[in-house]
Short mmCIF file of N, CA, C and O in Angstrom, two decimals:
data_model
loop_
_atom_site.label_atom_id
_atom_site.label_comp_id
_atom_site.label_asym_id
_atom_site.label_seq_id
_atom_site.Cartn_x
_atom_site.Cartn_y
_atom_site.Cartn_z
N UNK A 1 0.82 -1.20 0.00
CA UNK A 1 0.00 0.00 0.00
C UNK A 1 0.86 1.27 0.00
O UNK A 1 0.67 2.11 -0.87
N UNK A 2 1.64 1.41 0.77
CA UNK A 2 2.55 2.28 0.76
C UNK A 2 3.46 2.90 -0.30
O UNK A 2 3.81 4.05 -0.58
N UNK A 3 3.71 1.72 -0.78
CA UNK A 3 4.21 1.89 -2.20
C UNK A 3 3.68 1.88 -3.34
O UNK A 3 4.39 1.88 -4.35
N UNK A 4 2.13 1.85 -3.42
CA UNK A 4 1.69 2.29 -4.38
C UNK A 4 1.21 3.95 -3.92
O UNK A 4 0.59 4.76 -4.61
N UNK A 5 1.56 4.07 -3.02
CA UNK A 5 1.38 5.76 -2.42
C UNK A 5 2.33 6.49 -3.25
O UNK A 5 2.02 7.40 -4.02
N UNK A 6 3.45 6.05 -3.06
CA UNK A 6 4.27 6.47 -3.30
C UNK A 6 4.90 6.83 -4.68
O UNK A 6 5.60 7.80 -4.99
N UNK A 7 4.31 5.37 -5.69
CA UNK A 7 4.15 5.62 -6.96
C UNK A 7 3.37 6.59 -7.65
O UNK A 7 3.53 7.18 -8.72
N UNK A 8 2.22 6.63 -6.50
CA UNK A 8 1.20 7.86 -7.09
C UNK A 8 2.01 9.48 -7.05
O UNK A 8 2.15 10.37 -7.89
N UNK A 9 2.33 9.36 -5.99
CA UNK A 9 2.93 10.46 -5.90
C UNK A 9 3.70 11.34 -6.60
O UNK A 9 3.53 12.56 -6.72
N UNK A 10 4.92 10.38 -7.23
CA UNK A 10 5.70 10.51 -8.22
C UNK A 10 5.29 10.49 -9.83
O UNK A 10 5.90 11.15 -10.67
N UNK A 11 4.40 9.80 -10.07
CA UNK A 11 3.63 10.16 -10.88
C UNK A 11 3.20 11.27 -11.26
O UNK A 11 3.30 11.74 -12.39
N UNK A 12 2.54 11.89 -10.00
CA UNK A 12 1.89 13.31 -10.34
C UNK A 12 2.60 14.45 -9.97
O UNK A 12 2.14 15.58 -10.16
N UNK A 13 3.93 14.20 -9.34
CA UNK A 13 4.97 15.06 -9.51
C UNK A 13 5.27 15.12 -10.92
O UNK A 13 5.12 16.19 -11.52
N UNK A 14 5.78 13.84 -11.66
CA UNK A 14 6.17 14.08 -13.42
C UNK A 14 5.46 14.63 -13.97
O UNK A 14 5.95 15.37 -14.82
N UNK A 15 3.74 14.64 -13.84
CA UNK A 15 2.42 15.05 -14.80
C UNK A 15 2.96 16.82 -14.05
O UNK A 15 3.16 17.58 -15.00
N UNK A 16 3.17 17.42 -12.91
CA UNK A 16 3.36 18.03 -12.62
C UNK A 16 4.03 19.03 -13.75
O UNK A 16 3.52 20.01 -14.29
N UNK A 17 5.28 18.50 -13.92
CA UNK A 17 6.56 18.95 -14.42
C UNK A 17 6.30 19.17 -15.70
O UNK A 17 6.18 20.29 -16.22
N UNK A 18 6.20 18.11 -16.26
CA UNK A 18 5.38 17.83 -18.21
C UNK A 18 4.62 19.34 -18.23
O UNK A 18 4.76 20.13 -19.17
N UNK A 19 3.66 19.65 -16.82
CA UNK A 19 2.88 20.76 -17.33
C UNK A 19 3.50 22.15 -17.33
O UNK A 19 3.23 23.11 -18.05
N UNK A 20 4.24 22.06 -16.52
CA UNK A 20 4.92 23.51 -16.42
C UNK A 20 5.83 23.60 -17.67
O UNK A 20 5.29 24.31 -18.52
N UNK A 21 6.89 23.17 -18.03
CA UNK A 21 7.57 22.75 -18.53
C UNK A 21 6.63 22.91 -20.41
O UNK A 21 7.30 23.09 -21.42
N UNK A 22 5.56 22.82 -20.44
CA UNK A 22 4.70 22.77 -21.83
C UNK A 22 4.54 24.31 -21.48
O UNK A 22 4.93 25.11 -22.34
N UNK A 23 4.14 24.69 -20.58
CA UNK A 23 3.74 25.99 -20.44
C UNK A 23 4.46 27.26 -20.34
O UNK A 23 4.03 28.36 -20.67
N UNK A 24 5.67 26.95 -19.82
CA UNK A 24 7.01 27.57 -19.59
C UNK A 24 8.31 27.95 -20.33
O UNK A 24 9.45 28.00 -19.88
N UNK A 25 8.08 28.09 -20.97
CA UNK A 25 9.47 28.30 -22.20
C UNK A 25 10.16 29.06 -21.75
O UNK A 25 9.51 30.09 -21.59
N UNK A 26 11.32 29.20 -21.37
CA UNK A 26 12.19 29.93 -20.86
C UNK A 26 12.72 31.26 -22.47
O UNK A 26 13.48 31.13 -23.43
N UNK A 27 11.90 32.27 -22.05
CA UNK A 27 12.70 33.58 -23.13
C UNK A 27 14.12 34.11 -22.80
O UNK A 27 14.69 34.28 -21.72
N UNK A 28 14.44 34.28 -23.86
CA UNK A 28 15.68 35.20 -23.89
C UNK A 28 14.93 36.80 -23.43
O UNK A 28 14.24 37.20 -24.37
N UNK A 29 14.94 37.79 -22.19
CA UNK A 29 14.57 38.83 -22.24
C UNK A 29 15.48 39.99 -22.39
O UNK A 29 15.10 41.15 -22.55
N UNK A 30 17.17 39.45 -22.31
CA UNK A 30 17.92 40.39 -22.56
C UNK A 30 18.97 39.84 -22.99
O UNK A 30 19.27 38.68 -22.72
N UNK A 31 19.87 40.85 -23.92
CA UNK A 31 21.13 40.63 -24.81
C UNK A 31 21.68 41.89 -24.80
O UNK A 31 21.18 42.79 -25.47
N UNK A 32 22.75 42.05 -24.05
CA UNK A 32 24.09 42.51 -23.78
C UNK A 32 25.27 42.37 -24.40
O UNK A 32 25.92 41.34 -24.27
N UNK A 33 25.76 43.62 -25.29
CA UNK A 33 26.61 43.01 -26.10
C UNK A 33 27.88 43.97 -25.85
O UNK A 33 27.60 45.07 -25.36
N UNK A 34 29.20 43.71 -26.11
CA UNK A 34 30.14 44.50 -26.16
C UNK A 34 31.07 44.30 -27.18
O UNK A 34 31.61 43.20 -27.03
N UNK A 35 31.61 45.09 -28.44
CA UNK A 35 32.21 44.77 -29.43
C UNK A 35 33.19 44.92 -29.16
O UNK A 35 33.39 45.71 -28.23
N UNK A 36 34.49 44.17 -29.88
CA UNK A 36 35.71 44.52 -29.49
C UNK A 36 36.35 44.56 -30.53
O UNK A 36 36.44 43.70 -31.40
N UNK A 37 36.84 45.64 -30.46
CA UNK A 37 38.10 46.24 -31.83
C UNK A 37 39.35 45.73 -31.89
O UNK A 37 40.42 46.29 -31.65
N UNK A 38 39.10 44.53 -32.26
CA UNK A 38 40.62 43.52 -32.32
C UNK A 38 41.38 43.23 -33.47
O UNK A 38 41.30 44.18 -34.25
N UNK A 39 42.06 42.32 -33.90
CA UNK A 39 42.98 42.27 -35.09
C UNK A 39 42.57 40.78 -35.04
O UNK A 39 43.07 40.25 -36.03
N UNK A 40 41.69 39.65 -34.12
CA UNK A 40 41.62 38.72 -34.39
C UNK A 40 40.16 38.05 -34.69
O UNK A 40 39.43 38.79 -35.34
N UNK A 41 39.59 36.77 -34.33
CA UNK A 41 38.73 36.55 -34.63
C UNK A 41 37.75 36.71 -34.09
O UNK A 41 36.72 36.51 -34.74
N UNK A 42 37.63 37.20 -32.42
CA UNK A 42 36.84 37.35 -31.57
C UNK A 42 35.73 38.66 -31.78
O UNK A 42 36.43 39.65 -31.58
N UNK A 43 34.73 38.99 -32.02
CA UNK A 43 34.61 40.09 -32.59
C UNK A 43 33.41 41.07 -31.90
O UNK A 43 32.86 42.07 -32.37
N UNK A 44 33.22 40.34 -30.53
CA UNK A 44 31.95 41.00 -29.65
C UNK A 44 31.85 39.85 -28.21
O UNK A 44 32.37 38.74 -28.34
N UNK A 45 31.28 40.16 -27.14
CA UNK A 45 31.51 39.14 -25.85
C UNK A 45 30.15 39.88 -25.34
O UNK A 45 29.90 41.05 -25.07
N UNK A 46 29.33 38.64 -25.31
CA UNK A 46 27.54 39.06 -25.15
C UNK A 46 27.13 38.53 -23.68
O UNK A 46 27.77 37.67 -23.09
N UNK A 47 25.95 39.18 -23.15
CA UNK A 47 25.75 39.01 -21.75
C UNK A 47 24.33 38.62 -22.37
O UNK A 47 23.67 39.47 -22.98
N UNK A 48 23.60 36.49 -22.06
CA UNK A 48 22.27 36.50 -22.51
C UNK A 48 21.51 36.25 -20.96
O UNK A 48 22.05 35.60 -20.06
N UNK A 49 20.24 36.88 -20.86
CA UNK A 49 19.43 37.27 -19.60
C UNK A 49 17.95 36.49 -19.93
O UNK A 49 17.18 36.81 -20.83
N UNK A 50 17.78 35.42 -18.99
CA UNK A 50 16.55 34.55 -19.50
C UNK A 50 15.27 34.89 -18.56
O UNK A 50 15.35 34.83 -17.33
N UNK A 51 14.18 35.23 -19.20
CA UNK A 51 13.14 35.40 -17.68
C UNK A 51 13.59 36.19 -16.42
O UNK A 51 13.45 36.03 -15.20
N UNK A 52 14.16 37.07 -17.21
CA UNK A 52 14.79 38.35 -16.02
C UNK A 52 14.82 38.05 -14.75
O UNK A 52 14.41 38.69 -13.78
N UNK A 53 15.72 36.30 -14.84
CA UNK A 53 15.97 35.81 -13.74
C UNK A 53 17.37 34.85 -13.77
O UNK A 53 17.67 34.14 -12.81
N UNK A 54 17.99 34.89 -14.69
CA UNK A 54 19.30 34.10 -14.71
C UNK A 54 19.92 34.45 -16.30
O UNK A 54 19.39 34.45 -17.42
N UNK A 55 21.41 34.79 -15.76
CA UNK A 55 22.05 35.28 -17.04
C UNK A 55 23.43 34.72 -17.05
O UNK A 55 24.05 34.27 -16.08
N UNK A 56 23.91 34.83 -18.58
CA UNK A 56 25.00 33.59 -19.16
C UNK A 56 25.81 34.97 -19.02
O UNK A 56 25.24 36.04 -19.23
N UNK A 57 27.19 34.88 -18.66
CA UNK A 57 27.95 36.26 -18.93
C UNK A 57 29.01 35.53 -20.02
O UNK A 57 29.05 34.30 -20.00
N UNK A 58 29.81 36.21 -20.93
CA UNK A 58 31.51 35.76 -21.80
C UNK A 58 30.75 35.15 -22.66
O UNK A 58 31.25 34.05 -22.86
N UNK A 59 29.67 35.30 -23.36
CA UNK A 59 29.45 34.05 -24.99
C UNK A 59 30.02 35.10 -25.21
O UNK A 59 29.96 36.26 -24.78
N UNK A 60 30.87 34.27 -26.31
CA UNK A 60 32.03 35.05 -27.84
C UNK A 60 31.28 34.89 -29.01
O UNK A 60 30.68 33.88 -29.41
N UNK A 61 31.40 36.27 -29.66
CA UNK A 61 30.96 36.16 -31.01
C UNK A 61 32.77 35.91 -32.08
O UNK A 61 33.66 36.75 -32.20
N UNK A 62 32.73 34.68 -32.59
CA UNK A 62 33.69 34.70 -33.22
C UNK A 62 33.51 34.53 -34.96
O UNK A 62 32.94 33.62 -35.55
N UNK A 63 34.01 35.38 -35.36
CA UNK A 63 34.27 35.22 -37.21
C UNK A 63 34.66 33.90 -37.56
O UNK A 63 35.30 33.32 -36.69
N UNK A 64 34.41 33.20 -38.76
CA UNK A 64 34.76 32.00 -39.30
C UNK A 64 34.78 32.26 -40.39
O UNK A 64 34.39 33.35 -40.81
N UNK A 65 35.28 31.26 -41.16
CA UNK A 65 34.99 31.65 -42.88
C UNK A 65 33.81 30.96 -43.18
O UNK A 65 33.57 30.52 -44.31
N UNK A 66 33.24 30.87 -42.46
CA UNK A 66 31.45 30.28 -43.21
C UNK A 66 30.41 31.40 -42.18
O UNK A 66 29.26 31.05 -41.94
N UNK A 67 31.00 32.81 -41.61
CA UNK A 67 30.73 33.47 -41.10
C UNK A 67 30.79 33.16 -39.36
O UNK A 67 31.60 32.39 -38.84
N UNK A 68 29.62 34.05 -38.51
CA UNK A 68 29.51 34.54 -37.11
C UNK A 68 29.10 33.18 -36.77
O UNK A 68 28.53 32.35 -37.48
N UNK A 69 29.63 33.07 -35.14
CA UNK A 69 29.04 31.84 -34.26
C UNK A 69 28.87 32.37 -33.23
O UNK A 69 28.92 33.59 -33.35
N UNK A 70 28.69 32.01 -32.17
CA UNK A 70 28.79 31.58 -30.61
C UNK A 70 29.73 31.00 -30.17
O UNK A 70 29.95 29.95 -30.77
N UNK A 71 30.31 31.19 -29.46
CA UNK A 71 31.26 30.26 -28.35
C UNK A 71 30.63 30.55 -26.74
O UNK A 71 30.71 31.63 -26.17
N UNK A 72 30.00 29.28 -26.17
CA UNK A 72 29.58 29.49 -24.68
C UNK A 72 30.95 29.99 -23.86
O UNK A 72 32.08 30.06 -24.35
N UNK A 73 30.70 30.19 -22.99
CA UNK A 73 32.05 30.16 -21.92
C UNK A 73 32.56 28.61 -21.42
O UNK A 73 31.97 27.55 -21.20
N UNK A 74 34.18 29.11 -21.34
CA UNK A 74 34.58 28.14 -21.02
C UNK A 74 36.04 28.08 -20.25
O UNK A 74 36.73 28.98 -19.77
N UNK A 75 36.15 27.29 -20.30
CA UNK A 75 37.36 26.95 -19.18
C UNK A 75 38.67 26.39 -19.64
O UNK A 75 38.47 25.48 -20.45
N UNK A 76 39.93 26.62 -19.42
CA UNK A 76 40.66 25.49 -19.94
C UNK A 76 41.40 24.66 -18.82
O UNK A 76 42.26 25.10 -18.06
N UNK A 77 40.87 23.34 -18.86
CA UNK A 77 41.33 22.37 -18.11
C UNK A 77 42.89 22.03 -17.87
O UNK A 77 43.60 22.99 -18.17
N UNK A 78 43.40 21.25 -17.53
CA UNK A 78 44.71 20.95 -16.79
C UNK A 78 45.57 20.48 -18.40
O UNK A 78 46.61 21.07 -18.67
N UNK A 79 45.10 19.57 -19.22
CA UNK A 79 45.81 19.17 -19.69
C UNK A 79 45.35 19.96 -21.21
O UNK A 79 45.61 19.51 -22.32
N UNK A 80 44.64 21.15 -20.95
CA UNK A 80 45.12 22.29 -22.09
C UNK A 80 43.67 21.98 -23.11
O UNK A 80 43.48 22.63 -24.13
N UNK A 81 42.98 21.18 -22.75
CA UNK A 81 41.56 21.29 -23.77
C UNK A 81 40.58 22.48 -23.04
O UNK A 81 40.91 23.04 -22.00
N UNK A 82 39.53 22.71 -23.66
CA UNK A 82 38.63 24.00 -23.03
C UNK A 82 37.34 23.09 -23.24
O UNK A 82 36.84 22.56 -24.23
N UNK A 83 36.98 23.15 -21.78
CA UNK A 83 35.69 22.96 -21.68
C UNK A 83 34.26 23.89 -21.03
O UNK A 83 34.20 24.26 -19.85
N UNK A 84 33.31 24.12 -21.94
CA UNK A 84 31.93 24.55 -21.61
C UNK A 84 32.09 24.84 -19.82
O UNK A 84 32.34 24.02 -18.94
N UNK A 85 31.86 26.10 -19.73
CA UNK A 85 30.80 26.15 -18.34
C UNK A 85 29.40 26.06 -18.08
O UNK A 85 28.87 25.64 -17.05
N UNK A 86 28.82 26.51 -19.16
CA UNK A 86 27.08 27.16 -19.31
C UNK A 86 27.11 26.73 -20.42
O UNK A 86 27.84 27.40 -21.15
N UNK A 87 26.44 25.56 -21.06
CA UNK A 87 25.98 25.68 -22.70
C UNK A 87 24.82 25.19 -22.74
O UNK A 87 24.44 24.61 -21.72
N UNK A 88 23.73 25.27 -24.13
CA UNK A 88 22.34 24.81 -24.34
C UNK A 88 22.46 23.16 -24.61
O UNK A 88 23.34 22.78 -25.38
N UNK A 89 21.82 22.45 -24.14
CA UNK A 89 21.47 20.94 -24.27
C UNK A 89 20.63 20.19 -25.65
O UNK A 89 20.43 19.01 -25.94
N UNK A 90 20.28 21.44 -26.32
CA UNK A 90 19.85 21.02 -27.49
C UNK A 90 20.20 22.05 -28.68
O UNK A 90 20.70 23.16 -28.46
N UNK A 91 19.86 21.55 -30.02
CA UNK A 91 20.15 22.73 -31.00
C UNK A 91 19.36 23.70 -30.85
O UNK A 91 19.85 24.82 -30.77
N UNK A 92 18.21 23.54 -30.79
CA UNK A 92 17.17 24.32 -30.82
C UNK A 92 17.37 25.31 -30.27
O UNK A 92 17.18 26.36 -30.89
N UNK A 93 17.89 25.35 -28.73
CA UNK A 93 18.16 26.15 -27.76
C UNK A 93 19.37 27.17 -28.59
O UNK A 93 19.22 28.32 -28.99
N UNK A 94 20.43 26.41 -28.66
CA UNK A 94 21.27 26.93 -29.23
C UNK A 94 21.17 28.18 -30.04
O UNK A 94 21.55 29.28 -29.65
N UNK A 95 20.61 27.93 -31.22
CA UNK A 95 20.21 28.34 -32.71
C UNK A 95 19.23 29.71 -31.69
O UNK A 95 19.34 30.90 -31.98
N UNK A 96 18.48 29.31 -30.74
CA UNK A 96 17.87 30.96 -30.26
C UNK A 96 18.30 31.51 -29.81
O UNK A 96 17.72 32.58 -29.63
N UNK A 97 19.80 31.31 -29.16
CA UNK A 97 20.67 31.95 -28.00
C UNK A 97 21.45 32.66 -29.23
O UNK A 97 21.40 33.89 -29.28
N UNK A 98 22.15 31.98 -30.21
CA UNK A 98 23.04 32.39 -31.03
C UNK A 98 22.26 33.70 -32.21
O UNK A 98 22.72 34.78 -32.59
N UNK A 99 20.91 33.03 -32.52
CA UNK A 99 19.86 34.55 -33.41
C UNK A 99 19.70 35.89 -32.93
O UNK A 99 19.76 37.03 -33.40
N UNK A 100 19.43 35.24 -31.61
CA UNK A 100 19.46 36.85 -30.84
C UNK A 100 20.68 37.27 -30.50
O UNK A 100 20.59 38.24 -29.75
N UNK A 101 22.09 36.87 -30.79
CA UNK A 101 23.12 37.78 -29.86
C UNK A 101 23.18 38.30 -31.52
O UNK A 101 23.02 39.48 -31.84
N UNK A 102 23.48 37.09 -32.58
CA UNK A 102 23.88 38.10 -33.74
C UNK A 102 23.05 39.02 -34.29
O UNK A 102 23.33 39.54 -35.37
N UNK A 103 21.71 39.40 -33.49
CA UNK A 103 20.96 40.20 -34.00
C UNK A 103 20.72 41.41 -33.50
O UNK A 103 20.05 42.37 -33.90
N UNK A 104 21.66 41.11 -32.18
CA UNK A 104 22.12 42.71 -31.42
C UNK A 104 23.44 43.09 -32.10
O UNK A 104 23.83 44.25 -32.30
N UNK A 105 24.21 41.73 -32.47
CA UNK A 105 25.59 41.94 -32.85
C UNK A 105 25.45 42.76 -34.27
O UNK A 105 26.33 43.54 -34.62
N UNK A 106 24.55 42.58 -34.88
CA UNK A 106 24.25 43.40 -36.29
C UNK A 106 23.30 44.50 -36.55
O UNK A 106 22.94 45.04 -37.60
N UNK A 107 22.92 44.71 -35.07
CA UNK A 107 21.95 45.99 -34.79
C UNK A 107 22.97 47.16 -34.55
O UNK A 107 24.01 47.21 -33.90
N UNK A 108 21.98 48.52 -35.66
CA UNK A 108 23.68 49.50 -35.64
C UNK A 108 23.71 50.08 -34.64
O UNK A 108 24.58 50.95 -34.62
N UNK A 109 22.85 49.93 -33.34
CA UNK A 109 23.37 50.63 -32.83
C UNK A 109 23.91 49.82 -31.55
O UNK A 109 23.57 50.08 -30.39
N UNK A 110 24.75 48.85 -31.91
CA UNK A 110 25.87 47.85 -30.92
C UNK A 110 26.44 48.81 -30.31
O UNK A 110 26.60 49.96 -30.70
N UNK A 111 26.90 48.11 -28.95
CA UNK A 111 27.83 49.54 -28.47
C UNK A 111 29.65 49.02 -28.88
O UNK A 111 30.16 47.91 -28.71
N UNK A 112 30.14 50.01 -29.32
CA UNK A 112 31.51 50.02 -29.48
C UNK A 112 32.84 49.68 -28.34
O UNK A 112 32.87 50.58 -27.50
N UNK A 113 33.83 48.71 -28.12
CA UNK A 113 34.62 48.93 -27.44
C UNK A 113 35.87 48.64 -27.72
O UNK A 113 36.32 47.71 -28.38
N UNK A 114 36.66 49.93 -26.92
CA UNK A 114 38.03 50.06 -27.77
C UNK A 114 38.93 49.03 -27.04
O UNK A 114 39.42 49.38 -25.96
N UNK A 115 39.12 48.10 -27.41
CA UNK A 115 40.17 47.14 -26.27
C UNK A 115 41.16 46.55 -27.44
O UNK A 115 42.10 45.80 -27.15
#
């Protein structure tokens, strides 16, 4: 008996979650950008602000030759690779984090910085 208590429970904790979670989409409400006047590939360092309640600071806007990306923040480990601190778990996520920075990054009135 107990343990079908308990199954119930958990159950309607998940039905719980499923619902918020359908209902809840986490927005991008702010994008913070700072350009930087460099000689290399790095070419802006964006601040993204979700539900004007938790924000990513250091994504890099870097040049490529197939154009602009994202780089999350990251770290470089002991034996010299760089790994992610904060990154999106799916593309999807990704692809909205990365639309909106390059769309401040290509809005004219970005703010300029001389570094």
């Amino acid at each position: 008996m107990a343990n079908n208590i308990i199954v119930h429970r958990y159950n309607k904790y998940v039905q719980h979650i499923k619902l918020w979670k359908a209902v809840h989409k986490m927005q991008i409400t702010d994008v913070r950008l700072r350009k930087v006047n460099s000689e290399n590939r790095m070419k802006a360092v964006a601040s993204v602000t979700f539900d004007n309640e938790f924000v990513i600071h250091d994504i890099k806007v870097i040049e490529s030759q197939n154009g602009l990306f994202i780089a999350m923040p990251s770290r470089k480990t002991p034996n010299g690779d760089f790994k992610d601190i904060a990154h999106p778990i799916n593309p999807e996520t990704r692809e909205k984090i990365q639309s909106a920075i390059l769309a401040a990054y290509e809005a004219p009135d970005a703010e300029e910085s001389a570094e």
